[in-house]
Amino acid sequence: MAADHLEQLACLRLARSGGIGPVTIRDLVAHFGSAAAALDALPDLAKRGGRARPLRLCSRSEAEDEVAALKRLGARLIARGDPDYPEALSAIEDAPPVITVKGRDDLLAAPKIAGAIAIVGARNASANGRRIAADMAAGLAGSGIAVVSGMARGIDTAAHLGAFAGAAEDPAAAGGTIAVVAGGIDVLYPPENGALFERLGTEGLIVAEAAPGTEPVARHFPRRNRIISGLSRAVVVVEAAVKSGSLITARFALDQGREVMAVPGSPLDPRCRGGNRLIREGARLVEDFAQVIESLEGPLSANFKFHKNLQIEHQHIDINILDEANKVRDEVLFLLGPSPVTVDELVRQCHCSPPVMGMVLLELDLAGRLERHPGHRVSLLMQAAPSVG
Amino acid sequence: MAADHLEQLACLRLARSGGIGPVTIRDLVAHFGSAAAALDALPDLAKRGGRARPLRLCSRSEAEDEVAALKRLGARLIARGDPDYPEALSAIEDAPPVITVKGRDDLLAAPKIAGAIAIVGARNASANGRRIAADMAAGLAGSGIAVVSGMARGIDTAAHLGAFAGAAEDPAAAGGTIAVVAGGIDVLYPPENGALFERLGTEGLIVAEAAPGTEPVARHFPRRNRIISGLSRAVVVVEAAVKSGSLITARFALDQGREVMAVPGSPLDPRCRGGNRLIREGARLVEDFAQVIESLEGPLSANFKFHKNLQIEHQHIDINILDEANKVRDEVLFLLGPSPVTVDELVRQCHCSPPVMGMVLLELDLAGRLERHPGHRVSLLMQAAPSVG
């Protein structure tokens, strides 16, 4: 228990240190066998990658303060690797290293609930769109499903409220609703959703990736959306314009191997064009909760496309890897440019082993010189890179 | 020309004789090499099949009267096999033996126009549904396409009117609109569409299968719908309830190998459920005319599933076939029952040639003892059949 707590704390420190993304943290933990070992190795790795200024690491006392603050808020921390970290979410490539949760955390346990399904849509949704979302959420929650959404105005709010109504009808009392928020777990947004926020923290579940007290800003929302789809086996888009956050969530869902469904609407209503377009592109048309359930293919676990890590999990660091990394680092820098290239391609061209390439990329990443892209592709951050030759 | 006229007249007489369906007429013409020869053979064939009372044949003078009446109405006859009989329609299994047309008959010539597309939907359509249909029809007609519909209230009327507006914008003046009516070519229905009916007969084209003066009754409408889809390479359903004539037309279109598209709508509007269901079942979701054109696959002619006739076309009657038919007739009657069976299966079980089986079935058909079903299946009409044994 104490050891687990220390590892969880190390994971939190990695997550809260500036400029280290979820994929890098996952690779670090895999390379060094534990978050604690990765944390110890960080400063040296960053220097090897060519980092000018030292990394700003989150201290142990800062992490302990956050854990204490969460406790005061009635919330708690779950780190990737913890047994209660949601299985569906851990399957995505950039799964959050830590999440904070408040409320009914049984809603994360897929074997108990019948799975989680996201309902997302426009903030400026029509009255009919809200009604469709609320009815669908009620039907799903009443069938033992956790309805996931983002607590935004419009469709999200309707989905949460509908799910509460439906959960009351679920004979097994397993269904419910999960709100993934863009800021900290204690930060209410939008302000008019105060009563819903209260209720979600007790009768439902609130999930946040950011530290308590974090005010949500624009860049947080797409990151939040990947968690909404990541928690879910399917994403249902109710009303969404062609360029909207809901379509970003649908895109995440596809990348994550989750099902995408959409409610159709009149071609004359711009709020329906996003959903209609998704259907044209292959999303399943759904009109109500029964069609959503009918459209689910196979058992829950069959729907996750597990992203294979480049590194073998819990592979312990080896002195040879560091030596080899020293030999190929310049060549990797020479091969990298502003256009993304797959890691596999780099491995082929450098004639090194995947673990060695992983180490070089980790070093560059920690030095702030690497950008990671979907599909295991990387590029060089040109502004930060010193001349290479 | 004179010979052609006689053959056309014979075809009309077959079509207007009571109780002989389009498939039977097609088989008769194929067996006997011409409509005229088939007409001569009819009374004897019906007797061989066991018909109690003689067939009520349309006389030559009755047929000539109809041709004269059509001329007075500014209309004319086109028989199956005539060079200007529409190619798409001739490809369907139960193509009408004759059609009567009035107006711009260039709209039937697919090589000139860019093909025909049907737009069908609810009589009680919403204002938005009508607008979508009219805009779509205008865009299609403006692109050189013939918009086919049924002149009913609601969507049909909006499609015809929209097509007129769009055709005015077509630089090649090839686009336009075709109304397939359920009654005779001179019978206005519904009564409030008088002005549209006038205009369709001059600026557009009216197509009727029934004789002039025929008042439309319920059973005419599904038969009319098969011609709407049969003339078209694609059918677009705009607003349609789950049980509606528009869905029957969509079903015909699928059976005929034509594409089915549907405009989506709110799940809360019962008029949109038919279209949404079609999309769930695989129809293409379309929002406007551009998406319809984009969704068309390949060239026009590639889209027709030509129904192969059991008989080889223009195979002349052979005395041996009649002899052989005499030998197997009782066995065929013994094998037939109220459940449909494929003609191929009958051929196998009777150990006879397909032309012989065709002849026996024609005889039974003309005797009023056979019912034909889609997919080259037949069954015995039990009420009309004398005891067999």
PDB file of N, CA, C and O in Angstrom, chain B residues 181-184 187-190 210 213-221 224:
ATOM      1  N   VAL B 181     -48.352   8.874 -63.881  1.00  0.00           N
ATOM      2  CA  VAL B 181     -49.656   8.935 -63.227  1.00  0.00           C
ATOM      3  C   VAL B 181     -50.239   7.529 -63.096  1.00  0.00           C
ATOM      4  O   VAL B 181     -49.921   6.627 -63.871  1.00  0.00           O
ATOM      5  N   ALA B 182     -51.108   7.365 -62.084  1.00  0.00           N
ATOM      6  CA  ALA B 182     -51.645   6.040 -61.785  1.00  0.00           C
ATOM      7  C   ALA B 182     -52.820   5.695 -62.693  1.00  0.00           C
ATOM      8  O   ALA B 182     -53.055   4.527 -62.996  1.00  0.00           O
ATOM      9  N   GLY B 183     -53.564   6.716 -63.137  1.00  0.00           N
ATOM     10  CA  GLY B 183     -54.700   6.475 -64.018  1.00  0.00           C
ATOM     11  C   GLY B 183     -54.323   6.678 -65.477  1.00  0.00           C
ATOM     12  O   GLY B 183     -53.169   6.519 -65.867  1.00  0.00           O
ATOM     13  N   GLY B 184     -55.331   7.042 -66.305  1.00  0.00           N
ATOM     14  CA  GLY B 184     -55.084   7.318 -67.715  1.00  0.00           C
ATOM     15  C   GLY B 184     -54.366   8.649 -67.896  1.00  0.00           C
ATOM     16  O   GLY B 184     -54.356   9.498 -67.003  1.00  0.00           O
ATOM     17  N   VAL B 187     -56.396  11.763 -67.227  1.00  0.00           N
ATOM     18  CA  VAL B 187     -57.185  11.844 -65.993  1.00  0.00           C
ATOM     19  C   VAL B 187     -56.404  12.618 -64.923  1.00  0.00           C
ATOM     20  O   VAL B 187     -55.342  12.171 -64.467  1.00  0.00           O
ATOM     21  N   LEU B 188     -56.945  13.772 -64.555  1.00  0.00           N
ATOM     22  CA  LEU B 188     -56.286  14.616 -63.563  1.00  0.00           C
ATOM     23  C   LEU B 188     -56.509  14.066 -62.159  1.00  0.00           C
ATOM     24  O   LEU B 188     -57.644  13.859 -61.733  1.00  0.00           O
ATOM     25  N   TYR B 189     -55.376  13.837 -61.439  1.00  0.00           N
ATOM     26  CA  TYR B 189     -55.479  13.447 -60.037  1.00  0.00           C
ATOM     27  C   TYR B 189     -54.184  13.815 -59.340  1.00  0.00           C
ATOM     28  O   TYR B 189     -53.118  13.480 -59.846  1.00  0.00           O
ATOM     29  N   PRO B 190     -54.197  14.480 -58.202  1.00  0.00           N
ATOM     30  CA  PRO B 190     -55.375  14.991 -57.493  1.00  0.00           C
ATOM     31  C   PRO B 190     -55.940  16.235 -58.197  1.00  0.00           C
ATOM     32  O   PRO B 190     -55.220  16.909 -58.917  1.00  0.00           O
ATOM     33  N   ALA B 210     -52.019   2.853 -67.794  1.00  0.00           N
ATOM     34  CA  ALA B 210     -53.431   2.517 -67.992  1.00  0.00           C
ATOM     35  C   ALA B 210     -53.975   3.200 -69.253  1.00  0.00           C
ATOM     36  O   ALA B 210     -53.388   4.147 -69.772  1.00  0.00           O
ATOM     37  N   GLY B 213     -58.699   7.616 -69.892  1.00  0.00           N
ATOM     38  CA  GLY B 213     -59.996   7.587 -69.239  1.00  0.00           C
ATOM     39  C   GLY B 213     -60.027   6.757 -67.967  1.00  0.00           C
ATOM     40  O   GLY B 213     -61.004   6.807 -67.223  1.00  0.00           O
ATOM     41  N   THR B 214     -58.961   5.995 -67.692  1.00  0.00           N
ATOM     42  CA  THR B 214     -58.952   5.151 -66.489  1.00  0.00           C
ATOM     43  C   THR B 214     -58.834   6.015 -65.237  1.00  0.00           C
ATOM     44  O   THR B 214     -57.894   6.787 -65.093  1.00  0.00           O
ATOM     45  N   GLU B 215     -59.802   5.874 -64.328  1.00  0.00           N
ATOM     46  CA  GLU B 215     -59.722   6.590 -63.048  1.00  0.00           C
ATOM     47  C   GLU B 215     -58.794   5.809 -62.119  1.00  0.00           C
ATOM     48  O   GLU B 215     -58.916   4.587 -62.005  1.00  0.00           O
ATOM     49  N   PRO B 216     -57.844   6.496 -61.445  1.00  0.00           N
ATOM     50  CA  PRO B 216     -56.924   5.747 -60.581  1.00  0.00           C
ATOM     51  C   PRO B 216     -57.629   5.191 -59.350  1.00  0.00           C
ATOM     52  O   PRO B 216     -58.412   5.898 -58.710  1.00  0.00           O
ATOM     53  N   VAL B 217     -57.380   3.926 -59.060  1.00  0.00           N
ATOM     54  CA  VAL B 217     -57.876   3.324 -57.813  1.00  0.00           C
ATOM     55  C   VAL B 217     -56.672   2.788 -57.044  1.00  0.00           C
ATOM     56  O   VAL B 217     -55.548   2.752 -57.559  1.00  0.00           O
ATOM     57  N   ALA B 218     -56.890   2.379 -55.796  1.00  0.00           N
ATOM     58  CA  ALA B 218     -55.785   2.053 -54.883  1.00  0.00           C
ATOM     59  C   ALA B 218     -54.745   1.115 -55.501  1.00  0.00           C
ATOM     60  O   ALA B 218     -53.545   1.342 -55.387  1.00  0.00           O
ATOM     61  N   ARG B 219     -55.198   0.057 -56.197  1.00  0.00           N
ATOM     62  CA  ARG B 219     -54.232  -0.927 -56.689  1.00  0.00           C
ATOM     63  C   ARG B 219     -53.337  -0.366 -57.797  1.00  0.00           C
ATOM     64  O   ARG B 219     -52.303  -0.940 -58.124  1.00  0.00           O
ATOM     65  N   HIS B 220     -53.746   0.748 -58.421  1.00  0.00           N
ATOM     66  CA  HIS B 220     -52.907   1.334 -59.473  1.00  0.00           C
ATOM     67  C   HIS B 220     -51.634   1.964 -58.927  1.00  0.00           C
ATOM     68  O   HIS B 220     -50.638   2.079 -59.647  1.00  0.00           O
ATOM     69  N   PHE B 221     -51.658   2.419 -57.663  1.00  0.00           N
ATOM     70  CA  PHE B 221     -50.535   3.227 -57.174  1.00  0.00           C
ATOM     71  C   PHE B 221     -49.230   2.454 -57.014  1.00  0.00           C
ATOM     72  O   PHE B 221     -48.192   2.913 -57.472  1.00  0.00           O
ATOM     73  N   ARG B 224     -47.907   1.988 -60.417  1.00  0.00           N
ATOM     74  CA  ARG B 224     -47.324   3.237 -60.898  1.00  0.00           C
ATOM     75  C   ARG B 224     -45.925   3.424 -60.297  1.00  0.00           C
ATOM     76  O   ARG B 224     -44.979   3.831 -60.985  1.00  0.00           O
TER      77      ARG B 224
END
